[in-house]
Coordinates of C-alpha atoms in Angstrom, one line a residue:
A1 CA 51.1 -33.2 28.4
A2 CA 47.3 -33.1 28.2
D3 CA 47.4 -36.2 26.0
G4 CA 49.5 -38.1 28.5
V5 CA 52.9 -37.6 26.9
T6 CA 55.5 -37.6 29.6
A7 CA 58.7 -37.2 27.5
E8 CA 60.2 -33.8 27.4
P9 CA 60.0 -32.4 23.8
T10 CA 63.2 -31.5 22.1
I11 CA 64.3 -29.6 18.9
M12 CA 66.6 -30.9 16.2
Q13 CA 69.8 -29.0 15.4
S14 CA 71.2 -28.6 11.9
G15 CA 74.6 -29.9 13.0
G16 CA 73.2 -33.1 14.6
G17 CA 71.8 -33.7 18.0
V18 CA 68.8 -32.3 19.8
M19 CA 68.2 -29.6 22.4
P20 CA 65.3 -28.6 24.7
I21 CA 62.7 -26.2 23.4
E22 CA 63.9 -23.6 26.0
T23 CA 67.4 -23.7 24.7
A24 CA 66.3 -23.4 21.1
S25 CA 64.0 -20.5 21.7
S26 CA 66.5 -18.5 23.9
V27 CA 70.1 -18.8 22.6
K28 CA 70.3 -21.4 19.8
A29 CA 67.4 -20.6 17.4
V30 CA 69.8 -20.2 14.5
H31 CA 71.0 -23.8 15.0
T32 CA 67.7 -25.1 13.7
C33 CA 68.3 -24.0 10.1
L34 CA 68.1 -27.1 7.8
S35 CA 67.4 -29.2 10.9
G36 CA 64.9 -31.4 9.0
P37 CA 67.4 -32.6 6.4
A38 CA 69.9 -33.0 9.2
A39 CA 67.6 -35.5 11.0
G40 CA 67.3 -37.4 7.7
M41 CA 71.0 -37.8 7.5
I42 CA 71.2 -39.2 11.0
G43 CA 68.6 -41.8 10.0
A44 CA 70.5 -42.5 6.8
Q45 CA 73.8 -42.9 8.6
R46 CA 72.3 -45.5 11.0
F47 CA 70.7 -47.6 8.3
A48 CA 73.6 -47.4 5.9
A49 CA 75.9 -48.5 8.7
A50 CA 73.6 -51.5 9.4
A51 CA 73.9 -52.4 5.7
G52 CA 77.7 -52.1 5.9
H53 CA 78.1 -48.8 4.0
A54 CA 80.6 -46.3 5.4
D55 CA 81.0 -43.9 2.4
V56 CA 77.6 -42.6 1.3
V57 CA 76.0 -39.9 -0.8
T58 CA 72.6 -39.2 0.7
I59 CA 69.7 -37.9 -1.5
D60 CA 66.5 -36.7 0.1
M61 CA 63.7 -35.8 -2.3
G62 CA 60.4 -34.6 -0.9
G63 CA 57.6 -32.4 -2.2
T64 CA 59.6 -29.2 -2.7
S65 CA 63.3 -29.8 -2.3
F66 CA 66.2 -32.1 -3.0
D67 CA 68.9 -32.4 -0.3
V68 CA 72.3 -34.0 -0.9
G69 CA 74.6 -34.9 1.9
L70 CA 77.9 -36.8 2.4
I71 CA 79.0 -39.5 4.8
Q72 CA 82.7 -40.4 4.8
G73 CA 84.2 -43.2 6.9
G74 CA 80.8 -43.5 8.7
E75 CA 80.8 -39.9 9.8
I76 CA 78.5 -37.1 8.6
L77 CA 80.5 -34.2 7.2
T78 CA 79.9 -30.9 9.1
R79 CA 80.7 -27.4 8.0
Y80 CA 80.9 -24.2 10.1
D81 CA 80.7 -21.6 7.4
S82 CA 77.6 -21.6 5.2
A83 CA 74.8 -19.3 4.0
I84 CA 71.1 -19.5 3.5
E85 CA 69.5 -17.0 1.1
G86 CA 72.7 -14.9 1.2
F87 CA 72.8 -14.7 5.0
P88 CA 76.1 -16.1 6.4
L89 CA 75.8 -18.6 9.2
R90 CA 78.8 -19.5 11.4
V91 CA 77.2 -22.4 13.3
P92 CA 77.7 -26.1 12.9
M93 CA 75.6 -27.6 10.1
F94 CA 75.7 -30.9 8.4
D95 CA 77.2 -30.4 4.9
I96 CA 73.9 -30.4 2.9
I97 CA 73.3 -29.0 -0.6
T98 CA 69.6 -28.0 -1.1
L99 CA 67.9 -27.6 -4.5
G100 CA 64.4 -26.6 -5.5
A101 CA 63.5 -29.9 -7.0
G102 CA 60.7 -32.1 -5.5
G103 CA 57.6 -34.1 -6.4
G104 CA 55.6 -30.9 -6.3
S105 CA 57.9 -28.8 -8.5
I106 CA 55.9 -27.2 -11.3
A107 CA 56.8 -27.7 -15.0
S108 CA 56.4 -24.8 -17.4
V109 CA 57.5 -23.5 -20.8
D110 CA 59.1 -20.1 -20.6
A111 CA 58.9 -17.2 -23.1
G112 CA 61.8 -18.6 -25.1
G113 CA 60.2 -22.0 -25.5
L114 CA 62.4 -23.8 -23.0
L115 CA 61.0 -26.4 -20.6
K116 CA 61.6 -25.5 -16.9
V117 CA 61.0 -27.5 -13.7
G118 CA 60.8 -25.7 -10.4
P119 CA 61.7 -24.0 -8.1
E120 CA 58.0 -23.1 -7.8
S121 CA 56.1 -25.9 -6.1
A122 CA 52.4 -26.9 -6.0
G123 CA 53.0 -27.6 -2.3
A124 CA 50.5 -29.7 -0.3
R125 CA 47.6 -27.5 -1.3
P126 CA 46.5 -27.8 -4.1
G127 CA 49.3 -30.3 -4.8
P128 CA 49.9 -32.2 -8.1
A129 CA 47.0 -32.4 -10.6
A130 CA 46.9 -36.1 -10.2
Y131 CA 45.8 -35.8 -6.5
G132 CA 42.5 -34.3 -7.5
K133 CA 42.7 -31.5 -4.9
G134 CA 42.3 -28.6 -7.3
G135 CA 45.8 -28.5 -8.8
E136 CA 45.9 -27.7 -12.5
R137 CA 49.5 -27.1 -13.2
P138 CA 51.8 -30.0 -14.1
T139 CA 54.4 -31.3 -11.6
V140 CA 57.1 -33.9 -11.4
T141 CA 54.6 -36.2 -9.7
D142 CA 52.2 -35.8 -12.6
A143 CA 54.9 -36.8 -15.0
N144 CA 55.6 -39.9 -12.9
V145 CA 51.9 -40.7 -13.0
V146 CA 51.6 -40.3 -16.8
L147 CA 54.5 -42.7 -17.3
G148 CA 53.1 -45.3 -14.9
R149 CA 55.9 -44.8 -12.4
L150 CA 53.1 -44.0 -9.9
R151 CA 50.3 -46.4 -10.5
P152 CA 47.0 -44.8 -11.6
G153 CA 44.1 -45.7 -9.3
R154 CA 46.4 -46.3 -6.3
T155 CA 45.0 -45.0 -3.0
L156 CA 47.2 -42.7 -0.9
G157 CA 46.8 -41.3 2.5
G158 CA 44.1 -38.7 3.1
G159 CA 41.7 -40.3 0.7
I160 CA 43.7 -39.3 -2.4
V161 CA 43.4 -41.6 -5.4
I162 CA 45.9 -41.1 -8.2
D163 CA 44.2 -39.8 -11.3
R164 CA 46.1 -40.2 -14.5
D165 CA 43.6 -38.3 -16.6
K166 CA 44.0 -35.1 -14.5
A167 CA 47.8 -35.4 -14.7
A168 CA 47.7 -36.0 -18.5
K169 CA 45.4 -32.9 -19.0
A170 CA 47.7 -30.7 -17.0
I171 CA 50.8 -31.8 -18.9
A172 CA 49.0 -31.6 -22.2
T173 CA 47.8 -28.0 -21.6
H174 CA 51.0 -26.5 -20.1
V175 CA 53.9 -28.5 -21.6
A176 CA 53.0 -30.9 -24.4
A177 CA 50.9 -28.5 -26.5
P178 CA 53.3 -25.5 -26.3
L179 CA 56.2 -27.8 -27.3
G180 CA 54.4 -29.8 -29.9
L181 CA 55.0 -33.1 -28.1
T182 CA 52.9 -36.0 -27.0
V183 CA 51.9 -36.2 -23.3
E184 CA 54.3 -39.0 -22.8
Q185 CA 57.2 -37.2 -24.5
A186 CA 56.5 -34.1 -22.4
A187 CA 56.5 -36.2 -19.2
V188 CA 59.8 -37.8 -20.1
G189 CA 61.2 -34.3 -20.7
I190 CA 60.0 -33.1 -17.3
L191 CA 61.8 -36.0 -15.6
Q192 CA 65.0 -35.4 -17.7
V193 CA 65.1 -31.8 -16.6
V194 CA 64.5 -32.4 -12.9
N195 CA 66.9 -35.3 -12.9
A196 CA 69.6 -33.2 -14.6
A197 CA 69.3 -30.6 -11.8
M198 CA 69.6 -33.3 -9.1
V199 CA 72.6 -34.9 -10.8
R200 CA 74.3 -31.5 -10.7
G201 CA 73.7 -31.3 -7.0
M202 CA 75.2 -34.7 -6.5
R203 CA 78.3 -33.7 -8.5
R204 CA 78.7 -30.5 -6.5
I205 CA 79.1 -32.5 -3.3
T206 CA 81.5 -35.1 -4.9
V207 CA 83.2 -34.2 -8.1
E208 CA 83.6 -30.5 -7.3
R209 CA 85.4 -31.5 -4.1
G210 CA 87.7 -34.0 -5.7
L211 CA 85.7 -37.0 -4.9
D212 CA 84.6 -39.8 -7.3
P213 CA 80.9 -40.6 -6.9
R214 CA 81.6 -44.1 -8.1
D215 CA 83.5 -44.6 -4.8
F216 CA 80.3 -44.1 -2.8
V217 CA 77.0 -45.9 -2.2
V218 CA 73.9 -43.7 -2.7
T219 CA 71.2 -43.8 0.0
A220 CA 67.9 -42.6 -1.2
F221 CA 65.0 -41.4 1.0
G222 CA 62.2 -38.9 1.2
G223 CA 58.9 -39.6 -0.4
A224 CA 60.2 -39.1 -3.9
G225 CA 63.8 -40.1 -3.5
P226 CA 63.5 -43.8 -4.4
L227 CA 61.3 -42.9 -7.4
H228 CA 64.2 -41.2 -9.1
A229 CA 67.3 -42.8 -7.5
V230 CA 68.0 -45.5 -10.1
D231 CA 68.1 -43.0 -12.9
L232 CA 70.4 -40.6 -10.9
C233 CA 72.8 -43.5 -10.0
A234 CA 72.9 -44.6 -13.6
E235 CA 73.8 -41.1 -14.7
L236 CA 76.7 -41.0 -12.3
D237 CA 77.8 -44.6 -12.8
V238 CA 77.3 -45.4 -9.2
A239 CA 77.6 -49.1 -8.5
T240 CA 75.3 -49.5 -5.4
L241 CA 72.0 -47.9 -4.4
H242 CA 70.6 -48.3 -0.9
V243 CA 67.0 -47.6 0.1
P244 CA 66.2 -47.7 3.9
P245 CA 63.0 -49.4 5.1
S246 CA 60.9 -46.2 5.6
P247 CA 62.3 -43.6 3.2
G248 CA 59.5 -41.1 3.6
L249 CA 59.7 -41.2 7.4
L250 CA 63.5 -41.2 7.7
C251 CA 63.8 -37.7 9.0
G252 CA 61.4 -38.6 11.8
I253 CA 63.4 -41.7 12.5
G254 CA 66.6 -39.7 12.5
L255 CA 65.1 -37.4 15.1
L256 CA 64.4 -40.3 17.4
L257 CA 68.0 -41.5 17.0
A258 CA 69.5 -38.1 17.6
P259 CA 71.4 -37.6 20.9
W260 CA 71.6 -34.4 23.0
R261 CA 74.4 -32.2 21.7
H262 CA 75.9 -28.9 22.6
E263 CA 79.0 -27.1 21.2
E264 CA 81.2 -24.2 22.5
T265 CA 84.0 -22.3 20.8
A266 CA 86.9 -20.1 21.8
M267 CA 89.1 -17.9 19.7
I268 CA 92.8 -18.5 19.5
G269 CA 94.0 -16.5 16.6
R270 CA 97.7 -17.2 16.8
V271 CA 100.4 -19.0 14.7
A272 CA 100.9 -22.5 16.0
D273 CA 104.6 -22.2 16.7
R274 CA 104.1 -19.1 18.8
L275 CA 101.4 -20.5 21.1
P276 CA 102.0 -20.3 24.8
A277 CA 102.4 -23.8 26.3
G278 CA 99.1 -25.2 27.6
L279 CA 96.9 -22.4 26.1
I280 CA 94.8 -24.8 24.0
D281 CA 94.3 -27.2 26.9
E282 CA 93.3 -24.3 29.1
R283 CA 90.7 -23.2 26.6
V284 CA 89.4 -26.8 26.1
A285 CA 89.0 -27.2 29.9
A286 CA 87.0 -24.0 30.1
L287 CA 84.8 -25.0 27.3
R288 CA 84.2 -28.4 28.9
Q289 CA 83.0 -26.6 32.0
R290 CA 80.5 -24.6 29.9
I291 CA 79.2 -27.7 28.2
A292 CA 78.8 -29.4 31.6
A293 CA 76.8 -26.4 32.8
Q294 CA 74.6 -26.5 29.7
A295 CA 74.1 -30.3 30.2
R296 CA 73.0 -29.7 33.8
G297 CA 70.6 -27.0 32.7
D298 CA 69.1 -29.3 30.1
A299 CA 68.7 -32.1 32.7
I300 CA 71.4 -34.3 31.1
D301 CA 73.6 -36.5 33.3
T302 CA 77.1 -35.0 32.7
A303 CA 78.7 -38.4 33.3
T304 CA 77.1 -39.7 30.1
V305 CA 78.3 -36.8 27.9
A306 CA 81.2 -37.6 25.5
I307 CA 83.6 -34.7 24.7
A308 CA 85.4 -34.1 21.5
A309 CA 87.6 -31.2 20.6
T310 CA 88.6 -29.8 17.2
L311 CA 90.9 -27.0 16.0
D312 CA 90.2 -24.8 13.0
L313 CA 93.5 -24.4 11.2
R314 CA 94.7 -22.6 8.1
Y315 CA 97.9 -21.5 6.4
R316 CA 98.8 -18.0 7.3
G317 CA 96.9 -15.5 5.1
Q318 CA 94.2 -17.9 4.0
G319 CA 90.6 -16.9 4.1
H320 CA 89.3 -20.4 5.0
Q321 CA 90.1 -23.0 7.6
I322 CA 89.9 -26.7 8.0
P323 CA 88.6 -28.3 11.3
V324 CA 90.8 -31.2 12.5
P325 CA 90.5 -33.3 15.7
Y326 CA 92.5 -32.3 18.8
G327 CA 93.1 -35.2 21.1
D328 CA 95.9 -37.2 22.8
G329 CA 98.4 -36.4 20.1
G330 CA 98.2 -32.7 20.9
L331 CA 98.9 -29.9 18.6
E332 CA 101.6 -31.7 16.6
A333 CA 99.2 -34.5 15.6
A334 CA 96.6 -31.9 14.7
L335 CA 99.0 -30.1 12.4
E336 CA 99.9 -33.3 10.6
T337 CA 96.2 -34.1 10.1
F338 CA 95.7 -30.6 8.8
H339 CA 98.5 -30.9 6.2
A340 CA 97.0 -34.2 5.0
A341 CA 93.5 -32.8 4.9
H342 CA 94.5 -29.7 3.0
K343 CA 96.3 -31.8 0.3
R344 CA 93.3 -34.1 0.0
A345 CA 90.9 -31.2 -0.4
F346 CA 93.0 -28.8 -2.6
G347 CA 95.7 -31.0 -4.1
Y348 CA 98.7 -29.6 -2.2
D349 CA 100.1 -28.8 1.2
R350 CA 102.7 -26.3 2.4
R351 CA 104.5 -27.8 5.4
D352 CA 107.0 -25.0 5.4
E353 CA 104.3 -22.4 5.8
A354 CA 103.2 -21.1 9.2
V355 CA 99.8 -22.5 10.3
E356 CA 97.4 -20.4 12.2
V357 CA 95.2 -21.8 15.0
V358 CA 92.0 -19.9 14.4
L359 CA 89.8 -21.3 17.2
V360 CA 89.1 -24.4 19.2
R361 CA 85.7 -26.1 19.3
V362 CA 84.5 -28.5 22.0
A363 CA 81.3 -30.6 21.4
G364 CA 79.5 -32.6 24.1
T365 CA 77.2 -35.4 22.9
G366 CA 74.9 -37.4 25.1
P367 CA 73.8 -41.0 24.6
A368 CA 71.4 -41.7 21.8
P369 CA 67.9 -42.4 23.0
I370 CA 67.8 -45.6 20.8
D371 CA 71.0 -47.6 20.9
R372 CA 70.0 -50.1 18.2
L373 CA 67.8 -50.4 15.2
P374 CA 64.7 -52.5 15.8
L375 CA 64.1 -55.1 13.1
P376 CA 61.1 -54.3 10.9
E377 CA 57.8 -56.3 11.1
I378 CA 57.7 -58.5 8.0
E379 CA 54.3 -59.8 6.7
T380 CA 54.8 -63.4 5.5
G381 CA 51.2 -64.5 5.2
A382 CA 50.6 -63.2 1.7
G383 CA 52.7 -63.0 -1.4
P384 CA 54.5 -59.8 -2.2
L385 CA 53.3 -59.6 -5.8
I386 CA 50.1 -57.4 -5.8
A387 CA 49.5 -56.3 -9.4
R388 CA 50.9 -55.9 -12.8
S389 CA 50.9 -52.4 -14.3
P390 CA 52.1 -50.5 -17.5
L391 CA 55.4 -48.7 -17.1
F392 CA 56.9 -46.4 -19.8
L393 CA 60.3 -47.8 -20.6
D394 CA 62.5 -47.0 -23.7
G395 CA 59.7 -45.2 -25.5
A396 CA 56.8 -47.7 -24.9
F397 CA 54.6 -49.1 -22.1
V398 CA 55.4 -52.6 -20.9
E399 CA 53.6 -54.6 -18.2
V400 CA 55.7 -55.0 -15.1
P401 CA 55.1 -56.6 -11.7
V402 CA 54.2 -54.5 -8.7
Y403 CA 55.4 -55.6 -5.3
D404 CA 54.3 -54.6 -1.8
R405 CA 57.5 -53.8 0.1
A406 CA 56.0 -54.7 3.5
R407 CA 55.8 -58.3 2.3
L408 CA 59.4 -58.6 1.0
A409 CA 61.1 -60.9 3.5
P410 CA 64.8 -60.5 4.2
G411 CA 66.9 -62.3 1.7
T412 CA 64.4 -61.7 -1.2
T413 CA 66.1 -61.0 -4.5
L414 CA 64.2 -59.6 -7.5
T415 CA 65.3 -58.4 -11.0
G416 CA 63.5 -55.7 -12.9
P417 CA 61.9 -54.0 -14.6
L418 CA 59.5 -53.7 -11.6
I419 CA 57.8 -51.4 -9.2
V420 CA 58.0 -51.7 -5.4
E421 CA 55.2 -49.8 -3.5
Q422 CA 54.9 -48.9 0.1
Q423 CA 52.9 -46.4 2.2
D424 CA 55.5 -43.6 2.0
T425 CA 57.2 -44.0 -1.3
T426 CA 57.6 -45.9 -4.6
L427 CA 60.8 -47.6 -6.0
I428 CA 61.3 -48.0 -9.8
L429 CA 63.8 -50.5 -11.2
G430 CA 64.8 -51.1 -14.8
P431 CA 67.1 -54.1 -15.5
Q432 CA 68.7 -53.9 -12.0
T433 CA 68.5 -56.5 -9.2
L434 CA 67.5 -55.7 -5.6
T435 CA 68.1 -57.6 -2.4
V436 CA 66.4 -57.2 0.9
D437 CA 68.7 -57.1 4.0
A438 CA 68.1 -58.2 7.5
F439 CA 66.8 -54.7 8.5
G440 CA 64.3 -54.5 5.7
G441 CA 66.6 -52.2 3.7
I442 CA 66.9 -52.7 -0.1
T443 CA 70.3 -52.8 -1.8
I444 CA 70.3 -52.4 -5.6
G445 CA 73.2 -53.4 -7.8
M446 CA 73.4 -51.0 -10.7
K447 CA 74.5 -52.5 -14.0
R448 CA 77.4 -50.6 -15.6

């Protein structure tokens, strides 16, 4: 307020949507767990939809973590039963898998002579050795610098200039020498180890749930996401990779796109065919009133709030439930949706088995503060090619072109190998071809 900001500050929720600070600090603090990655998924959803992608695996790689999410049919998947550090959480959260793998993850050789990467991170201070801020232990970023994936001598924010010599020294001391490798071989090994961990995370959210990753587009963001995305997609045989315009800022963009949201629940705990007539509708009506009261307390116009109800259903005796929409079709339609969803998730259904209605959920969502994506500002006064630089490919360094993404006009098509640099990230291509869309997003066709 002292700086002239008149907008009321809000806090992101891990299940999507924002809430006032007062609500977060009083009754919904637990709803902020994983709220940062959740904001990124909202941004990814909007840009993927603009590019025409409805089924998406999102990968968000920053300095310390790698977050994987799933969008199906244009909707972000949400779960209501999760855990963080062993503590169970029964609040709505976007379905995100988090791993300790980021640009700052430290590489080391253990007592058995095995190369390990993470989960320990160099953090922002001292950061990777290549940043020249006092870091002496090798990180994933240092491996990228040694291999030319991050261009030596490039100036970053905060006066940081990428120093290849410092990165090479850290890798030589802590990885290459103990393993009897060259610095380049050790750097390749670091990237192979961290990429393998990230591929496992992507398989957990797809293959382990009966989904084929080849049926999805991968949207890569975070400061380090595009740097590794092509290799990850190649490993999973994904056909299309999408990189939104500002990958390193996408969580912030998602926050600006997030609407007000509040959810209420009520227990039912009865078998579906023994429910008293009208019981569910009575509970829904009561929950709607509580949502309206919350909206008024949060200074939200109740006329602008959209309401959606879901039922948590399970076969009698099961220990887990599946949320399904509850709408105009009533309980009968919800049961049919449940049977189909159970078969899709577990490979079978039991239509002759009694179904329990565990609880009813009602969510209220206000209008998004930004109803459309603004087109990016494209610089056309100078050519996009800014340098040529050595890149380690297939066991040797080759000179490749380096492009400034801010100067890539919509409709531009380029074939690698190449490097695309921007303020908040770097994109590496091998033999693939990229195309710039009308929103400044990049779509890459992966060669199979």
